[in-house]
Amino acid sequence: WSLYALFLGGQGEPGMAMSFTLLPHAGAATPEIYLEVAAGVTVFLLLGRYLEARAKNRSSAALRALATLGAKDVAVLNDGRERRIPIADLVVGDHFVVRPGEKIATDGLVIDGASAVDASLLTGEPVPVEVGP
């Protein structure tokens, strides 16, 4: 027997022929095909991926905006004179000056003077924090 004879031809025993259709017809013994479920799941997954990508883009944009809020340069105190340098050139042990209203370049200890510092970016508190030696 050939495949043509078994599946498409009318040869052979009646029990040997196998008829099939590409789409099932509605009947009592025919299983249902739920294409709307497959489409719904696909749309749901794609929507989830889209919302995740959008949330990642927004959060990274917020982090970039926070990075721009920091100080760009700092006034370093050397031998009683101030010299402005970029923050990248600041090393451990340098003494730097913070004027009123100026952004604080990095974490450190107060050596001289006292002031109220707006630390809301770090602590979330809207009230300025008193700092001193």
Short mmCIF file of N, CA and C in Angstrom, two decimals:
data_model
loop_
_atom_site.label_atom_id
_atom_site.label_comp_id
_atom_site.label_asym_id
_atom_site.label_seq_id
_atom_site.Cartn_x
_atom_site.Cartn_y
_atom_site.Cartn_z
N TRP A 1 0.82 -1.19 0.00
CA TRP A 1 0.00 0.00 0.00
C TRP A 1 0.87 1.26 0.00
N SER A 2 0.41 2.28 -0.65
CA SER A 2 1.11 3.56 -0.65
C SER A 2 0.38 4.54 0.26
N LEU A 3 1.03 5.62 0.60
CA LEU A 3 0.38 6.63 1.44
C LEU A 3 -0.80 7.26 0.73
N TYR A 4 -0.68 7.39 -0.58
CA TYR A 4 -1.80 7.94 -1.34
C TYR A 4 -3.00 7.02 -1.26
N ALA A 5 -2.75 5.75 -1.36
CA ALA A 5 -3.85 4.78 -1.31
C ALA A 5 -4.48 4.73 0.07
N LEU A 6 -3.66 4.87 1.12
CA LEU A 6 -4.20 4.79 2.48
C LEU A 6 -5.00 6.03 2.86
N PHE A 7 -4.49 7.19 2.54
CA PHE A 7 -5.11 8.41 3.04
C PHE A 7 -6.02 9.11 2.03
N LEU A 8 -5.67 9.08 0.77
CA LEU A 8 -6.43 9.85 -0.21
C LEU A 8 -7.20 8.97 -1.20
N GLY A 9 -6.72 7.81 -1.44
CA GLY A 9 -7.36 6.95 -2.43
C GLY A 9 -8.49 6.13 -1.83
N GLY A 10 -9.26 5.52 -2.67
CA GLY A 10 -10.35 4.70 -2.19
C GLY A 10 -10.01 3.22 -2.22
N GLN A 11 -8.75 2.84 -2.39
CA GLN A 11 -8.36 1.45 -2.46
C GLN A 11 -8.25 0.85 -1.07
N GLY A 12 -8.21 -0.44 -1.04
CA GLY A 12 -7.99 -1.16 0.19
C GLY A 12 -9.27 -1.49 0.92
N GLU A 13 -9.11 -2.05 2.07
CA GLU A 13 -10.24 -2.41 2.92
C GLU A 13 -10.89 -1.13 3.45
N PRO A 14 -12.17 -1.15 3.75
CA PRO A 14 -12.83 0.06 4.27
C PRO A 14 -12.22 0.53 5.59
N GLY A 15 -11.72 -0.36 6.41
CA GLY A 15 -11.12 0.02 7.69
C GLY A 15 -9.72 0.57 7.54
N MET A 16 -9.11 0.39 6.36
CA MET A 16 -7.75 0.84 6.17
C MET A 16 -7.68 2.27 5.67
N ALA A 17 -8.76 2.78 5.14
CA ALA A 17 -8.75 4.16 4.65
C ALA A 17 -8.91 5.11 5.82
N MET A 18 -8.14 6.17 5.80
CA MET A 18 -8.20 7.14 6.90
C MET A 18 -8.56 8.49 6.30
N SER A 19 -9.73 8.94 6.58
CA SER A 19 -10.14 10.24 6.06
C SER A 19 -9.86 11.31 7.10
N PHE A 20 -9.50 12.49 6.62
CA PHE A 20 -9.25 13.60 7.55
C PHE A 20 -9.64 14.90 6.87
N THR A 21 -9.88 15.90 7.70
CA THR A 21 -10.18 17.24 7.21
C THR A 21 -9.27 18.22 7.92
N LEU A 22 -9.02 19.34 7.29
CA LEU A 22 -8.14 20.33 7.90
C LEU A 22 -8.83 21.06 9.05
N LEU A 23 -10.09 21.35 8.91
CA LEU A 23 -10.85 21.99 9.99
C LEU A 23 -11.97 21.06 10.41
N PRO A 24 -12.10 20.82 11.70
CA PRO A 24 -13.17 19.92 12.14
C PRO A 24 -14.52 20.59 11.96
N HIS A 25 -15.51 19.79 11.70
CA HIS A 25 -16.87 20.31 11.59
C HIS A 25 -17.56 20.18 12.93
N ALA A 26 -18.52 21.00 13.16
CA ALA A 26 -19.23 21.00 14.43
C ALA A 26 -20.06 19.74 14.52
N GLY A 27 -19.82 18.98 15.53
CA GLY A 27 -20.57 17.76 15.74
C GLY A 27 -20.43 17.33 17.19
N ALA A 28 -21.09 16.29 17.55
CA ALA A 28 -21.09 15.85 18.94
C ALA A 28 -19.72 15.31 19.35
N ALA A 29 -19.05 14.59 18.48
CA ALA A 29 -17.78 13.97 18.84
C ALA A 29 -16.57 14.80 18.45
N THR A 30 -16.78 15.95 17.84
CA THR A 30 -15.68 16.77 17.36
C THR A 30 -15.21 17.71 18.47
N PRO A 31 -13.90 17.71 18.77
CA PRO A 31 -13.41 18.65 19.79
C PRO A 31 -13.46 20.08 19.27
N GLU A 32 -13.66 21.01 20.19
CA GLU A 32 -13.75 22.42 19.82
C GLU A 32 -12.34 23.02 19.73
N ILE A 33 -12.16 23.96 18.86
CA ILE A 33 -10.90 24.70 18.76
C ILE A 33 -11.17 26.10 19.30
N TYR A 34 -10.43 26.47 20.34
CA TYR A 34 -10.64 27.76 20.99
C TYR A 34 -9.55 28.73 20.54
N LEU A 35 -9.71 29.32 19.38
CA LEU A 35 -8.72 30.25 18.86
C LEU A 35 -8.73 31.57 19.62
N GLU A 36 -9.86 31.96 20.19
CA GLU A 36 -9.90 33.21 20.93
C GLU A 36 -9.07 33.13 22.20
N VAL A 37 -8.95 31.93 22.79
CA VAL A 37 -8.11 31.77 23.97
C VAL A 37 -6.64 31.95 23.59
N ALA A 38 -6.23 31.35 22.50
CA ALA A 38 -4.84 31.49 22.05
C ALA A 38 -4.53 32.95 21.72
N ALA A 39 -5.46 33.61 21.05
CA ALA A 39 -5.25 35.03 20.73
C ALA A 39 -5.24 35.88 21.99
N GLY A 40 -6.12 35.58 22.93
CA GLY A 40 -6.17 36.35 24.18
C GLY A 40 -4.91 36.20 25.00
N VAL A 41 -4.40 34.98 25.11
CA VAL A 41 -3.16 34.76 25.87
C VAL A 41 -2.00 35.48 25.21
N THR A 42 -1.92 35.41 23.89
CA THR A 42 -0.84 36.09 23.17
C THR A 42 -0.90 37.60 23.37
N VAL A 43 -2.09 38.17 23.26
CA VAL A 43 -2.25 39.61 23.46
C VAL A 43 -1.91 39.98 24.90
N PHE A 44 -2.33 39.16 25.85
CA PHE A 44 -2.04 39.43 27.27
C PHE A 44 -0.54 39.42 27.53
N LEU A 45 0.19 38.45 26.97
CA LEU A 45 1.64 38.39 27.15
C LEU A 45 2.35 39.57 26.50
N LEU A 46 1.93 39.93 25.29
CA LEU A 46 2.55 41.07 24.62
C LEU A 46 2.27 42.37 25.36
N LEU A 47 1.07 42.52 25.89
CA LEU A 47 0.74 43.71 26.67
C LEU A 47 1.60 43.78 27.93
N GLY A 48 1.81 42.64 28.59
CA GLY A 48 2.68 42.61 29.77
C GLY A 48 4.10 43.00 29.46
N ARG A 49 4.62 42.51 28.34
CA ARG A 49 5.99 42.87 27.95
C ARG A 49 6.09 44.36 27.62
N TYR A 50 5.08 44.89 26.97
CA TYR A 50 5.07 46.32 26.64
C TYR A 50 5.05 47.17 27.90
N LEU A 51 4.18 46.81 28.86
CA LEU A 51 4.09 47.59 30.10
C LEU A 51 5.38 47.49 30.90
N GLU A 52 6.02 46.32 30.90
CA GLU A 52 7.29 46.16 31.61
C GLU A 52 8.38 47.03 30.99
N ALA A 53 8.47 47.05 29.67
CA ALA A 53 9.48 47.88 29.00
C ALA A 53 9.22 49.36 29.25
N ARG A 54 7.96 49.77 29.25
CA ARG A 54 7.63 51.17 29.51
C ARG A 54 7.99 51.56 30.94
N ALA A 55 7.74 50.67 31.90
CA ALA A 55 8.09 50.96 33.29
C ALA A 55 9.60 51.05 33.47
N LYS A 56 10.35 50.18 32.79
CA LYS A 56 11.82 50.24 32.88
C LYS A 56 12.35 51.54 32.30
N ASN A 57 11.79 51.97 31.17
CA ASN A 57 12.23 53.23 30.56
C ASN A 57 11.94 54.42 31.46
N ARG A 58 10.77 54.42 32.09
CA ARG A 58 10.42 55.53 32.98
C ARG A 58 11.30 55.55 34.22
N SER A 59 11.58 54.38 34.80
CA SER A 59 12.41 54.37 36.00
C SER A 59 13.85 54.75 35.68
N SER A 60 14.37 54.33 34.54
CA SER A 60 15.73 54.73 34.19
C SER A 60 15.79 56.22 33.87
N ALA A 61 14.73 56.78 33.31
CA ALA A 61 14.69 58.23 33.08
C ALA A 61 14.66 58.98 34.40
N ALA A 62 13.95 58.44 35.38
CA ALA A 62 13.92 59.08 36.70
C ALA A 62 15.29 59.01 37.37
N LEU A 63 16.00 57.91 37.21
CA LEU A 63 17.35 57.80 37.79
C LEU A 63 18.32 58.74 37.10
N ARG A 64 18.19 58.90 35.79
CA ARG A 64 19.05 59.86 35.08
C ARG A 64 18.76 61.28 35.55
N ALA A 65 17.50 61.59 35.82
CA ALA A 65 17.14 62.93 36.31
C ALA A 65 17.72 63.14 37.71
N LEU A 66 17.71 62.11 38.55
CA LEU A 66 18.31 62.23 39.88
C LEU A 66 19.82 62.44 39.79
N ALA A 67 20.46 61.80 38.84
CA ALA A 67 21.91 61.95 38.69
C ALA A 67 22.29 63.37 38.29
N THR A 68 21.42 64.06 37.58
CA THR A 68 21.73 65.43 37.18
C THR A 68 21.55 66.42 38.33
N LEU A 69 20.88 66.00 39.41
CA LEU A 69 20.67 66.90 40.54
C LEU A 69 21.94 67.12 41.36
N GLY A 70 22.91 66.22 41.27
CA GLY A 70 24.12 66.32 42.07
C GLY A 70 25.02 67.46 41.64
N ALA A 71 26.01 67.76 42.50
CA ALA A 71 26.97 68.81 42.20
C ALA A 71 27.93 68.35 41.11
N LYS A 72 28.37 69.30 40.30
CA LYS A 72 29.30 68.99 39.20
C LYS A 72 30.75 69.24 39.58
N ASP A 73 30.98 70.27 40.40
CA ASP A 73 32.33 70.57 40.84
C ASP A 73 32.29 70.94 42.32
N VAL A 74 33.49 71.06 42.90
CA VAL A 74 33.61 71.30 44.33
C VAL A 74 34.76 72.27 44.58
N ALA A 75 34.63 73.08 45.64
CA ALA A 75 35.69 74.02 46.02
C ALA A 75 36.59 73.35 47.05
N VAL A 76 37.79 72.95 46.63
CA VAL A 76 38.73 72.26 47.51
C VAL A 76 39.59 73.30 48.21
N LEU A 77 39.84 73.10 49.49
CA LEU A 77 40.63 74.03 50.30
C LEU A 77 42.06 73.50 50.40
N ASN A 78 43.02 74.22 49.80
CA ASN A 78 44.43 73.87 49.85
C ASN A 78 45.22 75.06 50.35
N ASP A 79 45.91 74.92 51.49
CA ASP A 79 46.75 75.98 52.06
C ASP A 79 45.97 77.28 52.23
N GLY A 80 44.74 77.19 52.67
CA GLY A 80 43.93 78.38 52.92
C GLY A 80 43.29 78.98 51.69
N ARG A 81 43.51 78.41 50.51
CA ARG A 81 42.90 78.94 49.28
C ARG A 81 41.94 77.91 48.70
N GLU A 82 40.89 78.44 48.09
CA GLU A 82 39.90 77.57 47.46
C GLU A 82 40.21 77.43 45.97
N ARG A 83 40.03 76.22 45.48
CA ARG A 83 40.22 75.94 44.06
C ARG A 83 39.10 75.00 43.62
N ARG A 84 38.40 75.37 42.54
CA ARG A 84 37.28 74.55 42.06
C ARG A 84 37.80 73.45 41.14
N ILE A 85 37.41 72.20 41.46
CA ILE A 85 37.80 71.05 40.64
C ILE A 85 36.56 70.19 40.38
N PRO A 86 36.59 69.36 39.34
CA PRO A 86 35.47 68.44 39.12
C PRO A 86 35.38 67.40 40.24
N ILE A 87 34.21 66.90 40.47
CA ILE A 87 34.01 65.92 41.55
C ILE A 87 34.84 64.67 41.31
N ALA A 88 35.06 64.29 40.06
CA ALA A 88 35.83 63.09 39.75
C ALA A 88 37.27 63.19 40.25
N ASP A 89 37.79 64.42 40.41
CA ASP A 89 39.17 64.61 40.88
C ASP A 89 39.27 64.68 42.39
N LEU A 90 38.16 64.64 43.09
CA LEU A 90 38.14 64.68 44.56
C LEU A 90 38.61 63.34 45.10
N VAL A 91 39.56 63.36 46.05
CA VAL A 91 40.09 62.13 46.64
C VAL A 91 39.85 62.13 48.14
N VAL A 92 39.99 60.97 48.73
CA VAL A 92 39.82 60.83 50.18
C VAL A 92 40.88 61.67 50.88
N GLY A 93 40.45 62.44 51.86
CA GLY A 93 41.36 63.29 52.62
C GLY A 93 41.32 64.75 52.20
N ASP A 94 40.71 65.07 51.07
CA ASP A 94 40.58 66.46 50.64
C ASP A 94 39.57 67.18 51.52
N HIS A 95 39.86 68.44 51.81
CA HIS A 95 38.92 69.30 52.54
C HIS A 95 38.23 70.19 51.51
N PHE A 96 36.90 70.20 51.53
CA PHE A 96 36.18 71.05 50.58
C PHE A 96 35.19 71.93 51.32
N VAL A 97 34.87 73.06 50.67
CA VAL A 97 34.01 74.08 51.27
C VAL A 97 32.63 73.99 50.64
N VAL A 98 31.61 74.09 51.49
CA VAL A 98 30.23 74.11 51.01
C VAL A 98 29.62 75.44 51.43
N ARG A 99 29.25 76.25 50.47
CA ARG A 99 28.62 77.54 50.72
C ARG A 99 27.13 77.36 50.95
N PRO A 100 26.46 78.33 51.58
CA PRO A 100 25.01 78.23 51.79
C PRO A 100 24.26 78.11 50.46
N GLY A 101 23.35 77.15 50.38
CA GLY A 101 22.56 76.93 49.18
C GLY A 101 23.25 76.08 48.13
N GLU A 102 24.53 75.74 48.36
CA GLU A 102 25.28 74.95 47.40
C GLU A 102 25.01 73.46 47.62
N LYS A 103 25.12 72.68 46.56
CA LYS A 103 24.93 71.24 46.68
C LYS A 103 26.18 70.60 47.27
N ILE A 104 25.97 69.64 48.16
CA ILE A 104 27.09 68.97 48.80
C ILE A 104 27.62 67.90 47.84
N ALA A 105 28.93 67.93 47.59
CA ALA A 105 29.53 67.08 46.57
C ALA A 105 29.56 65.61 46.96
N THR A 106 29.88 65.32 48.20
CA THR A 106 30.04 63.93 48.63
C THR A 106 29.83 63.83 50.13
N ASP A 107 29.86 62.62 50.63
CA ASP A 107 29.71 62.39 52.06
C ASP A 107 31.01 62.79 52.76
N GLY A 108 30.90 63.28 53.97
CA GLY A 108 32.09 63.68 54.70
C GLY A 108 31.76 64.11 56.11
N LEU A 109 32.76 64.63 56.79
CA LEU A 109 32.63 65.14 58.16
C LEU A 109 32.76 66.65 58.15
N VAL A 110 31.98 67.31 59.00
CA VAL A 110 32.08 68.76 59.13
C VAL A 110 33.25 69.06 60.07
N ILE A 111 34.23 69.82 59.58
CA ILE A 111 35.42 70.16 60.36
C ILE A 111 35.23 71.49 61.06
N ASP A 112 34.66 72.46 60.35
CA ASP A 112 34.51 73.80 60.91
C ASP A 112 33.19 74.38 60.44
N GLY A 113 32.49 75.08 61.34
CA GLY A 113 31.23 75.73 61.00
C GLY A 113 30.03 74.84 61.27
N ALA A 114 28.86 75.44 61.13
CA ALA A 114 27.60 74.72 61.35
C ALA A 114 26.56 75.29 60.40
N SER A 115 25.60 74.46 60.04
CA SER A 115 24.57 74.92 59.11
C SER A 115 23.42 73.92 59.12
N ALA A 116 22.36 74.32 58.44
CA ALA A 116 21.23 73.41 58.21
C ALA A 116 21.33 72.94 56.77
N VAL A 117 21.33 71.63 56.57
CA VAL A 117 21.54 71.04 55.26
C VAL A 117 20.24 70.39 54.78
N ASP A 118 19.89 70.64 53.53
CA ASP A 118 18.73 70.00 52.93
C ASP A 118 19.13 68.60 52.48
N ALA A 119 18.81 67.60 53.29
CA ALA A 119 19.15 66.21 52.99
C ALA A 119 17.93 65.43 52.52
N SER A 120 16.96 66.13 51.95
CA SER A 120 15.72 65.47 51.54
C SER A 120 15.95 64.44 50.44
N LEU A 121 16.96 64.64 49.62
CA LEU A 121 17.26 63.68 48.56
C LEU A 121 17.73 62.35 49.15
N LEU A 122 18.41 62.40 50.30
CA LEU A 122 18.91 61.18 50.94
C LEU A 122 17.94 60.59 51.94
N THR A 123 17.33 61.45 52.76
CA THR A 123 16.49 60.95 53.85
C THR A 123 15.01 60.97 53.55
N GLY A 124 14.58 61.83 52.65
CA GLY A 124 13.16 61.96 52.36
C GLY A 124 12.46 62.93 53.29
N GLU A 125 13.17 63.43 54.29
CA GLU A 125 12.59 64.38 55.24
C GLU A 125 12.57 65.77 54.61
N PRO A 126 11.45 66.47 54.69
CA PRO A 126 11.38 67.81 54.09
C PRO A 126 12.07 68.88 54.94
N VAL A 127 12.38 68.57 56.20
CA VAL A 127 12.97 69.54 57.12
C VAL A 127 14.50 69.47 57.01
N PRO A 128 15.19 70.63 56.91
CA PRO A 128 16.66 70.61 56.86
C PRO A 128 17.25 70.03 58.15
N VAL A 129 18.41 69.39 58.01
CA VAL A 129 19.09 68.74 59.12
C VAL A 129 20.23 69.64 59.59
N GLU A 130 20.34 69.85 60.90
CA GLU A 130 21.44 70.64 61.47
C GLU A 130 22.71 69.80 61.48
N VAL A 131 23.81 70.37 60.95
CA VAL A 131 25.10 69.69 60.96
C VAL A 131 26.14 70.60 61.58
N GLY A 132 27.15 70.00 62.15
CA GLY A 132 28.24 70.75 62.77
C GLY A 132 29.37 69.80 63.12
N PRO A 133 30.48 70.37 63.68
CA PRO A 133 31.63 69.51 64.03
C PRO A 133 31.35 68.60 65.20
#
